[in-house]
Amino acid sequence: MKRLFSHQLIRQFLLTAAVFIVCILICHLLSLIHSDNNPFAVPIFILGVALISRLTSGYLWGIAASILGVVCVNYMFTYPFWEFDLTLSGYPLTFTVMLLVSLIVSTLTTQVKRQQQMMYDAQSESMRANLLRAISHDIRTPLASILGSSSALLEQKEMAEQDRDELLRSIAKDARWLTRVTENLLSVTKFSTEGVRLHLTEEVVEEIVGSAIHKFRKTDPAIAIQVERPDEILLVPMEATLIEQVLLNLLENVVHHGGGATKITLQFDEEDGRICFRVRDNGRGIDPARLPYLFDGSLLGQDGRGNDGRRNMGIGLSVCHTIIAAHGGEMSARNPDDGGAEILFWLPMTQTM
């Protein structure tokens, strides 16, 4: 914690110094063109104070920048140059007004930032609460199924082998689904923590896709999957486990919310310096009213009555969007004109974080 605070302090100091150096250089260059007491220095330094207040946290840096700005303008860019002189007519008022304007701008900017942070925290808290409610609702059925099946296996010693195998398959299926829910919950918890950085490594996209499909086949072997890939091998910086989780979530989402989908097309290719993934099905598509809110968490807890009465579309898609955003990518969804639904996401081909 102390190390993080120290890094933030150093970063904000360097940022403040850099903005001041830029302001000084700009004023110096303009003074070569217009040397009549540098009337442009005051607005340039006020702009610098506003920028510092916007890019730093708290009031300290903005207020300090306001005072230093007044000192710089008076000492460097007001006649007599390179001397302090507040005795000339009008100068004390000018510098007092500059200081007040700078302090007001700094204060207002800091307050706006705090309000934005409060709104963000409120939205994050609402999303976490919705997620917990949705998961609490969704896990009841599989837990009850596991408990009932295991109790039947323990109590009915003479059960037919076929019935016993069916109960065991049901337990395994529900246990795998609960594992997926737990992974999604852990991902949301991870990315809700400030300062979390991904450890990206170059991965072969085809291997990640193949691994996700292999895991998906263990749970849903019936639905057809067609993979469309480029001829060349694509290497993309990513956390392989998380992107695999995204693909697995999208494939499972088709099964449970695809509206009778019988085929999935998974396509990936390079487009404009980034890798584009498309997961498309031939089902009934996504409700157009839900498309604008598909990834923001507002659907959590609203669609718990899926095909099996327990799997919630909002959970997996919200987690997918969070993971892709953490990679510096984008995600969207649409209903193609020829039917079905298509979810797309992009990842940078080069590491940007």
Short mmCIF file of C-alpha atoms in Angstrom, two decimals:
data_model
loop_
_atom_site.label_atom_id
_atom_site.label_comp_id
_atom_site.label_asym_id
_atom_site.label_seq_id
_atom_site.Cartn_x
_atom_site.Cartn_y
_atom_site.Cartn_z
CA MET A 1 0.00 0.00 0.00
CA LYS A 2 2.83 2.36 0.91
CA ARG A 3 4.63 1.51 -2.32
CA LEU A 4 1.50 2.23 -4.36
CA PHE A 5 1.05 5.59 -2.61
CA SER A 6 4.73 6.43 -3.21
CA HIS A 7 4.42 5.60 -6.91
CA GLN A 8 1.30 7.74 -7.23
CA LEU A 9 3.04 10.64 -5.46
CA ILE A 10 6.06 10.44 -7.75
CA ARG A 11 3.85 10.13 -10.83
CA GLN A 12 1.77 13.19 -9.92
CA PHE A 13 4.89 15.21 -9.11
CA LEU A 14 6.46 14.35 -12.47
CA LEU A 15 3.21 15.12 -14.27
CA THR A 16 2.93 18.52 -12.56
CA ALA A 17 6.55 19.32 -13.38
CA ALA A 18 6.07 18.26 -17.00
CA VAL A 19 3.00 20.49 -17.44
CA PHE A 20 4.86 23.47 -15.94
CA ILE A 21 7.86 22.91 -18.18
CA VAL A 22 5.58 22.80 -21.24
CA CYS A 23 3.86 26.03 -20.14
CA ILE A 24 7.22 27.75 -19.67
CA LEU A 25 8.46 26.58 -23.07
CA ILE A 26 5.29 27.76 -24.81
CA CYS A 27 5.50 31.18 -23.13
CA HIS A 28 9.18 31.45 -23.99
CA LEU A 29 8.53 30.65 -27.66
CA LEU A 30 5.68 33.16 -27.80
CA SER A 31 7.84 35.78 -26.12
CA LEU A 32 10.23 35.58 -29.06
CA ILE A 33 7.33 36.65 -31.28
CA HIS A 34 5.59 39.07 -28.93
CA SER A 35 7.86 40.50 -26.23
CA ASP A 36 5.50 43.22 -24.96
CA ASN A 37 5.18 42.00 -21.38
CA ASN A 38 3.93 38.55 -22.51
CA PRO A 39 0.13 39.03 -22.11
CA PHE A 40 -0.43 35.39 -23.09
CA ALA A 41 1.42 34.00 -20.04
CA VAL A 42 -1.53 34.30 -17.64
CA PRO A 43 -4.07 32.28 -19.70
CA ILE A 44 -1.44 29.67 -20.59
CA PHE A 45 -0.59 29.04 -16.96
CA ILE A 46 -4.28 29.01 -15.97
CA LEU A 47 -4.79 26.33 -18.63
CA GLY A 48 -1.82 24.43 -17.19
CA VAL A 49 -3.35 24.62 -13.69
CA ALA A 50 -6.66 23.25 -15.05
CA LEU A 51 -4.81 20.39 -16.77
CA ILE A 52 -2.86 19.54 -13.60
CA SER A 53 -6.05 19.59 -11.55
CA ARG A 54 -7.68 17.25 -14.05
CA LEU A 55 -4.83 14.73 -14.19
CA THR A 56 -3.96 14.61 -10.47
CA SER A 57 -5.97 13.64 -7.41
CA GLY A 58 -6.94 15.87 -4.49
CA TYR A 59 -6.57 19.61 -4.06
CA LEU A 60 -2.85 19.79 -3.22
CA TRP A 61 -1.37 19.71 -6.71
CA GLY A 62 -3.88 22.13 -8.20
CA ILE A 63 -3.43 24.68 -5.41
CA ALA A 64 0.35 24.33 -5.51
CA ALA A 65 0.27 24.78 -9.29
CA SER A 66 -1.85 27.93 -8.87
CA ILE A 67 0.68 29.54 -6.55
CA LEU A 68 3.68 28.46 -8.61
CA GLY A 69 1.96 29.73 -11.76
CA VAL A 70 1.62 33.20 -10.27
CA VAL A 71 5.29 33.12 -9.23
CA CYS A 72 6.44 32.02 -12.70
CA VAL A 73 4.41 34.64 -14.54
CA ASN A 74 5.64 37.41 -12.25
CA TYR A 75 9.27 36.35 -12.20
CA MET A 76 9.83 35.14 -15.76
CA PHE A 77 7.24 36.74 -18.02
CA THR A 78 6.43 40.14 -16.49
CA TYR A 79 8.59 43.24 -16.86
CA PRO A 80 11.16 43.64 -15.34
CA PHE A 81 11.97 40.08 -16.41
CA TRP A 82 13.68 37.66 -14.02
CA GLU A 83 12.77 39.84 -11.06
CA PHE A 84 9.87 39.94 -8.62
CA ASP A 85 7.97 43.21 -8.81
CA LEU A 86 4.43 43.66 -7.47
CA THR A 87 4.64 47.44 -7.12
CA LEU A 88 3.72 48.49 -10.63
CA SER A 89 0.19 49.77 -11.21
CA GLY A 90 -2.35 47.03 -11.87
CA TYR A 91 0.03 44.11 -11.34
CA PRO A 92 -1.07 43.14 -7.80
CA LEU A 93 -4.69 43.01 -8.95
CA THR A 94 -3.79 41.02 -12.05
CA PHE A 95 -1.87 38.42 -10.09
CA THR A 96 -4.51 38.25 -7.38
CA VAL A 97 -7.19 37.60 -9.98
CA MET A 98 -4.99 34.97 -11.65
CA LEU A 99 -4.45 33.20 -8.34
CA LEU A 100 -8.17 33.25 -7.53
CA VAL A 101 -9.14 32.02 -10.99
CA SER A 102 -6.53 29.25 -10.78
CA LEU A 103 -7.70 28.19 -7.32
CA ILE A 104 -11.36 28.18 -8.42
CA VAL A 105 -10.56 26.14 -11.53
CA SER A 106 -8.51 23.70 -9.46
CA THR A 107 -11.27 23.33 -6.87
CA LEU A 108 -14.05 22.87 -9.42
CA THR A 109 -12.04 20.36 -11.44
CA THR A 110 -11.27 18.32 -8.31
CA GLN A 111 -14.92 18.35 -7.26
CA VAL A 112 -16.05 17.20 -10.71
CA LYS A 113 -13.53 14.36 -10.59
CA ARG A 114 -14.76 13.31 -7.15
CA GLN A 115 -18.38 13.35 -8.34
CA GLN A 116 -17.43 11.23 -11.35
CA GLN A 117 -15.61 8.79 -9.07
CA MET A 118 -18.64 8.61 -6.77
CA MET A 119 -20.90 7.87 -9.75
CA TYR A 120 -18.49 5.19 -10.97
CA ASP A 121 -18.31 3.62 -7.51
CA ALA A 122 -22.09 3.63 -7.24
CA GLN A 123 -22.45 1.96 -10.64
CA SER A 124 -19.80 -0.63 -9.74
CA GLU A 125 -21.49 -1.35 -6.42
CA SER A 126 -24.86 -1.70 -8.15
CA MET A 127 -23.36 -4.11 -10.67
CA ARG A 128 -21.75 -6.20 -7.92
CA ALA A 129 -25.02 -6.30 -5.99
CA ASN A 130 -26.93 -7.35 -9.11
CA LEU A 131 -24.29 -9.99 -9.83
CA LEU A 132 -24.54 -11.46 -6.34
CA ARG A 133 -28.34 -11.50 -6.49
CA ALA A 134 -28.31 -13.16 -9.89
CA ILE A 135 -25.76 -15.78 -8.86
CA SER A 136 -27.59 -16.45 -5.58
CA HIS A 137 -30.75 -17.10 -7.60
CA ASP A 138 -29.03 -19.17 -10.28
CA ILE A 139 -27.05 -21.54 -8.03
CA ARG A 140 -30.08 -22.73 -6.07
CA THR A 141 -31.30 -25.11 -8.78
CA PRO A 142 -27.96 -26.85 -9.50
CA LEU A 143 -27.17 -27.13 -5.79
CA ALA A 144 -30.57 -28.66 -5.12
CA SER A 145 -30.06 -31.02 -8.07
CA ILE A 146 -26.63 -32.10 -6.82
CA LEU A 147 -27.97 -32.62 -3.30
CA GLY A 148 -30.97 -34.61 -4.55
CA SER A 149 -28.95 -36.79 -6.90
CA SER A 150 -26.24 -37.53 -4.34
CA SER A 151 -28.84 -38.36 -1.70
CA ALA A 152 -30.57 -40.76 -4.11
CA LEU A 153 -27.25 -42.47 -4.86
CA LEU A 154 -26.52 -42.89 -1.15
CA GLU A 155 -29.98 -44.08 -0.16
CA GLN A 156 -30.88 -46.35 -3.08
CA LYS A 157 -28.19 -48.98 -3.04
CA GLU A 158 -30.00 -51.22 -5.51
CA MET A 159 -30.49 -48.55 -8.16
CA ALA A 160 -30.15 -49.66 -11.76
CA GLU A 161 -26.78 -48.93 -13.33
CA GLN A 162 -28.33 -46.84 -16.08
CA ASP A 163 -30.17 -44.64 -13.57
CA ARG A 164 -27.04 -44.35 -11.45
CA ASP A 165 -24.99 -43.24 -14.47
CA GLU A 166 -27.65 -40.67 -15.37
CA LEU A 167 -27.55 -39.17 -11.86
CA LEU A 168 -23.75 -39.07 -11.94
CA ARG A 169 -23.79 -37.27 -15.30
CA SER A 170 -26.29 -34.79 -13.89
CA ILE A 171 -24.06 -34.14 -10.87
CA ALA A 172 -21.00 -33.67 -13.10
CA LYS A 173 -22.85 -31.26 -15.40
CA ASP A 174 -24.14 -29.13 -12.52
CA ALA A 175 -20.72 -29.15 -10.85
CA ARG A 176 -19.05 -27.94 -14.06
CA TRP A 177 -21.59 -25.16 -14.39
CA LEU A 178 -21.01 -24.07 -10.78
CA THR A 179 -17.29 -24.01 -11.52
CA ARG A 180 -17.93 -21.64 -14.45
CA VAL A 181 -20.03 -19.38 -12.23
CA THR A 182 -17.25 -19.30 -9.65
CA GLU A 183 -14.67 -18.39 -12.31
CA ASN A 184 -16.91 -15.56 -13.53
CA LEU A 185 -17.40 -14.27 -10.01
CA LEU A 186 -13.65 -14.35 -9.34
CA SER A 187 -13.01 -12.43 -12.58
CA VAL A 188 -15.47 -9.68 -11.61
CA THR A 189 -13.91 -9.48 -8.14
CA LYS A 190 -10.42 -9.27 -9.64
CA PHE A 191 -11.20 -6.43 -12.02
CA SER A 192 -13.20 -4.53 -9.40
CA THR A 193 -9.93 -3.93 -7.55
CA GLU A 194 -8.12 -0.70 -8.43
CA GLY A 195 -4.64 -0.99 -9.85
CA VAL A 196 -5.04 -4.53 -11.21
CA ARG A 197 -2.66 -5.06 -14.14
CA LEU A 198 -2.81 -7.93 -16.58
CA HIS A 199 0.29 -9.98 -17.33
CA LEU A 200 0.05 -10.28 -21.10
CA THR A 201 2.03 -12.83 -23.09
CA GLU A 202 2.09 -13.63 -26.80
CA GLU A 203 -0.35 -16.48 -27.42
CA VAL A 204 -1.33 -18.44 -30.55
CA VAL A 205 -4.98 -17.56 -31.12
CA GLU A 206 -5.85 -20.90 -32.71
CA GLU A 207 -4.66 -22.76 -29.61
CA ILE A 208 -6.82 -20.62 -27.30
CA VAL A 209 -9.86 -21.16 -29.51
CA GLY A 210 -9.21 -24.90 -29.67
CA SER A 211 -8.87 -25.18 -25.91
CA ALA A 212 -12.14 -23.29 -25.33
CA ILE A 213 -14.00 -25.54 -27.79
CA HIS A 214 -12.52 -28.66 -26.18
CA LYS A 215 -13.79 -27.61 -22.74
CA PHE A 216 -17.15 -26.64 -24.22
CA ARG A 217 -17.53 -30.10 -25.80
CA LYS A 218 -17.33 -31.74 -22.38
CA THR A 219 -20.58 -30.04 -21.39
CA ASP A 220 -22.44 -29.57 -24.70
CA PRO A 221 -21.22 -32.07 -27.30
CA ALA A 222 -24.31 -31.93 -29.54
CA ILE A 223 -24.32 -28.44 -31.07
CA ALA A 224 -22.27 -28.02 -34.26
CA ILE A 225 -19.33 -25.58 -34.24
CA GLN A 226 -17.71 -24.27 -37.41
CA VAL A 227 -14.38 -22.48 -37.00
CA GLU A 228 -13.22 -20.02 -39.66
CA ARG A 229 -9.58 -19.02 -39.33
CA PRO A 230 -6.92 -17.27 -41.44
CA ASP A 231 -4.13 -19.21 -43.12
CA GLU A 232 -1.36 -17.54 -41.13
CA ILE A 233 -0.66 -18.04 -37.43
CA LEU A 234 -1.79 -15.10 -35.30
CA LEU A 235 0.09 -14.13 -32.13
CA VAL A 236 -1.75 -11.77 -29.78
CA PRO A 237 -0.76 -10.43 -26.31
CA MET A 238 -3.34 -11.66 -23.80
CA GLU A 239 -3.98 -13.54 -20.59
CA ALA A 240 -4.80 -16.88 -22.18
CA THR A 241 -6.98 -18.17 -19.35
CA LEU A 242 -9.19 -15.08 -19.39
CA ILE A 243 -9.70 -14.97 -23.17
CA GLU A 244 -10.45 -18.68 -23.11
CA GLN A 245 -13.03 -17.93 -20.41
CA VAL A 246 -14.59 -15.27 -22.65
CA LEU A 247 -14.91 -17.69 -25.58
CA LEU A 248 -16.32 -20.42 -23.35
CA ASN A 249 -18.88 -18.00 -21.88
CA LEU A 250 -19.99 -16.95 -25.36
CA LEU A 251 -20.34 -20.54 -26.56
CA GLU A 252 -22.33 -21.52 -23.48
CA ASN A 253 -24.48 -18.42 -23.89
CA VAL A 254 -25.60 -19.69 -27.31
CA VAL A 255 -26.67 -23.03 -25.82
CA HIS A 256 -28.67 -21.55 -22.97
CA HIS A 257 -30.01 -18.38 -24.59
CA GLY A 258 -29.68 -18.96 -28.34
CA GLY A 259 -33.37 -19.66 -28.89
CA GLY A 260 -33.11 -23.05 -30.57
CA ALA A 261 -29.70 -22.52 -32.15
CA THR A 262 -28.25 -25.68 -33.75
CA LYS A 263 -25.00 -24.25 -35.12
CA ILE A 264 -22.27 -21.89 -33.94
CA THR A 265 -19.79 -20.17 -36.24
CA LEU A 266 -16.61 -18.96 -34.54
CA GLN A 267 -14.49 -16.74 -36.74
CA PHE A 268 -11.27 -14.88 -36.02
CA ASP A 269 -9.03 -12.81 -38.25
CA GLU A 270 -6.79 -9.74 -38.29
CA GLU A 271 -8.52 -6.46 -39.11
CA ASP A 272 -6.83 -3.03 -39.08
CA GLY A 273 -4.05 -4.04 -36.73
CA ARG A 274 -6.24 -5.90 -34.26
CA ILE A 275 -7.66 -9.40 -33.91
CA CYS A 276 -11.42 -9.69 -34.36
CA PHE A 277 -13.46 -12.61 -32.94
CA ARG A 278 -17.03 -13.34 -34.04
CA VAL A 279 -19.32 -15.86 -32.35
CA ARG A 280 -22.50 -16.29 -34.35
CA ASP A 281 -25.48 -18.65 -34.04
CA ASN A 282 -28.57 -19.48 -36.09
CA GLY A 283 -31.09 -19.02 -33.27
CA ARG A 284 -33.82 -16.43 -32.84
CA GLY A 285 -31.43 -13.57 -32.05
CA ILE A 286 -31.25 -11.12 -29.16
CA ASP A 287 -34.19 -9.00 -28.08
CA PRO A 288 -33.49 -5.60 -29.76
CA ALA A 289 -34.60 -3.81 -26.58
CA ARG A 290 -31.79 -5.52 -24.67
CA LEU A 291 -28.96 -4.91 -27.14
CA PRO A 292 -27.93 -1.48 -25.74
CA TYR A 293 -27.69 -2.90 -22.20
CA LEU A 294 -26.24 -6.31 -22.93
CA PHE A 295 -22.80 -5.76 -21.38
CA ASP A 296 -23.35 -3.06 -18.73
CA GLY A 297 -24.61 -5.36 -15.97
CA SER A 298 -28.15 -3.98 -15.94
CA LEU A 299 -29.54 -7.31 -17.21
CA LEU A 300 -28.23 -9.19 -14.20
CA GLY A 301 -31.07 -10.90 -12.42
CA GLN A 302 -33.58 -10.09 -15.20
CA ASP A 303 -33.29 -13.21 -17.33
CA GLY A 304 -32.89 -15.98 -14.86
CA ARG A 305 -35.58 -18.06 -16.56
CA GLY A 306 -33.46 -19.34 -19.39
CA ASN A 307 -33.92 -22.66 -21.13
CA ASP A 308 -33.15 -24.52 -17.92
CA GLY A 309 -34.54 -21.94 -15.52
CA ARG A 310 -31.28 -20.99 -13.92
CA ARG A 311 -28.56 -19.72 -16.25
CA ASN A 312 -28.44 -15.93 -16.42
CA MET A 313 -27.23 -14.31 -19.67
CA GLY A 314 -26.24 -11.07 -17.92
CA ILE A 315 -23.58 -12.72 -15.76
CA GLY A 316 -21.41 -14.21 -18.49
CA LEU A 317 -21.66 -11.29 -20.91
CA SER A 318 -20.89 -8.72 -18.23
CA VAL A 319 -17.80 -10.70 -17.24
CA CYS A 320 -16.74 -11.01 -20.90
CA HIS A 321 -17.03 -7.27 -21.43
CA THR A 322 -14.98 -6.59 -18.27
CA ILE A 323 -12.19 -8.94 -19.39
CA ILE A 324 -12.03 -7.55 -22.94
CA ALA A 325 -11.98 -3.95 -21.66
CA ALA A 326 -9.11 -4.87 -19.31
CA HIS A 327 -7.17 -6.07 -22.38
CA GLY A 328 -7.74 -2.70 -24.10
CA GLY A 329 -10.31 -4.18 -26.48
CA GLU A 330 -13.95 -3.61 -27.39
CA MET A 331 -17.08 -5.76 -27.47
CA SER A 332 -20.42 -5.45 -29.25
CA ALA A 333 -23.45 -7.50 -30.28
CA ARG A 334 -25.91 -7.40 -33.16
CA ASN A 335 -28.62 -9.36 -34.93
CA PRO A 336 -27.52 -10.04 -38.53
CA ASP A 337 -30.08 -9.48 -41.27
CA ASP A 338 -30.16 -13.17 -42.19
CA GLY A 339 -31.04 -14.26 -38.63
CA GLY A 340 -29.40 -15.38 -35.42
CA ALA A 341 -27.18 -13.37 -33.12
CA GLU A 342 -23.54 -12.32 -33.38
CA ILE A 343 -21.23 -11.16 -30.60
CA LEU A 344 -17.95 -9.57 -31.64
CA PHE A 345 -14.88 -8.52 -29.72
CA TRP A 346 -11.52 -7.04 -30.70
CA LEU A 347 -8.11 -7.26 -29.08
CA PRO A 348 -5.02 -5.15 -29.90
CA MET A 349 -2.36 -7.01 -31.85
CA THR A 350 0.34 -5.17 -29.90
CA GLN A 351 0.64 -4.68 -26.16
CA THR A 352 -0.66 -1.23 -25.19
CA MET A 353 -0.75 -1.45 -21.35
#
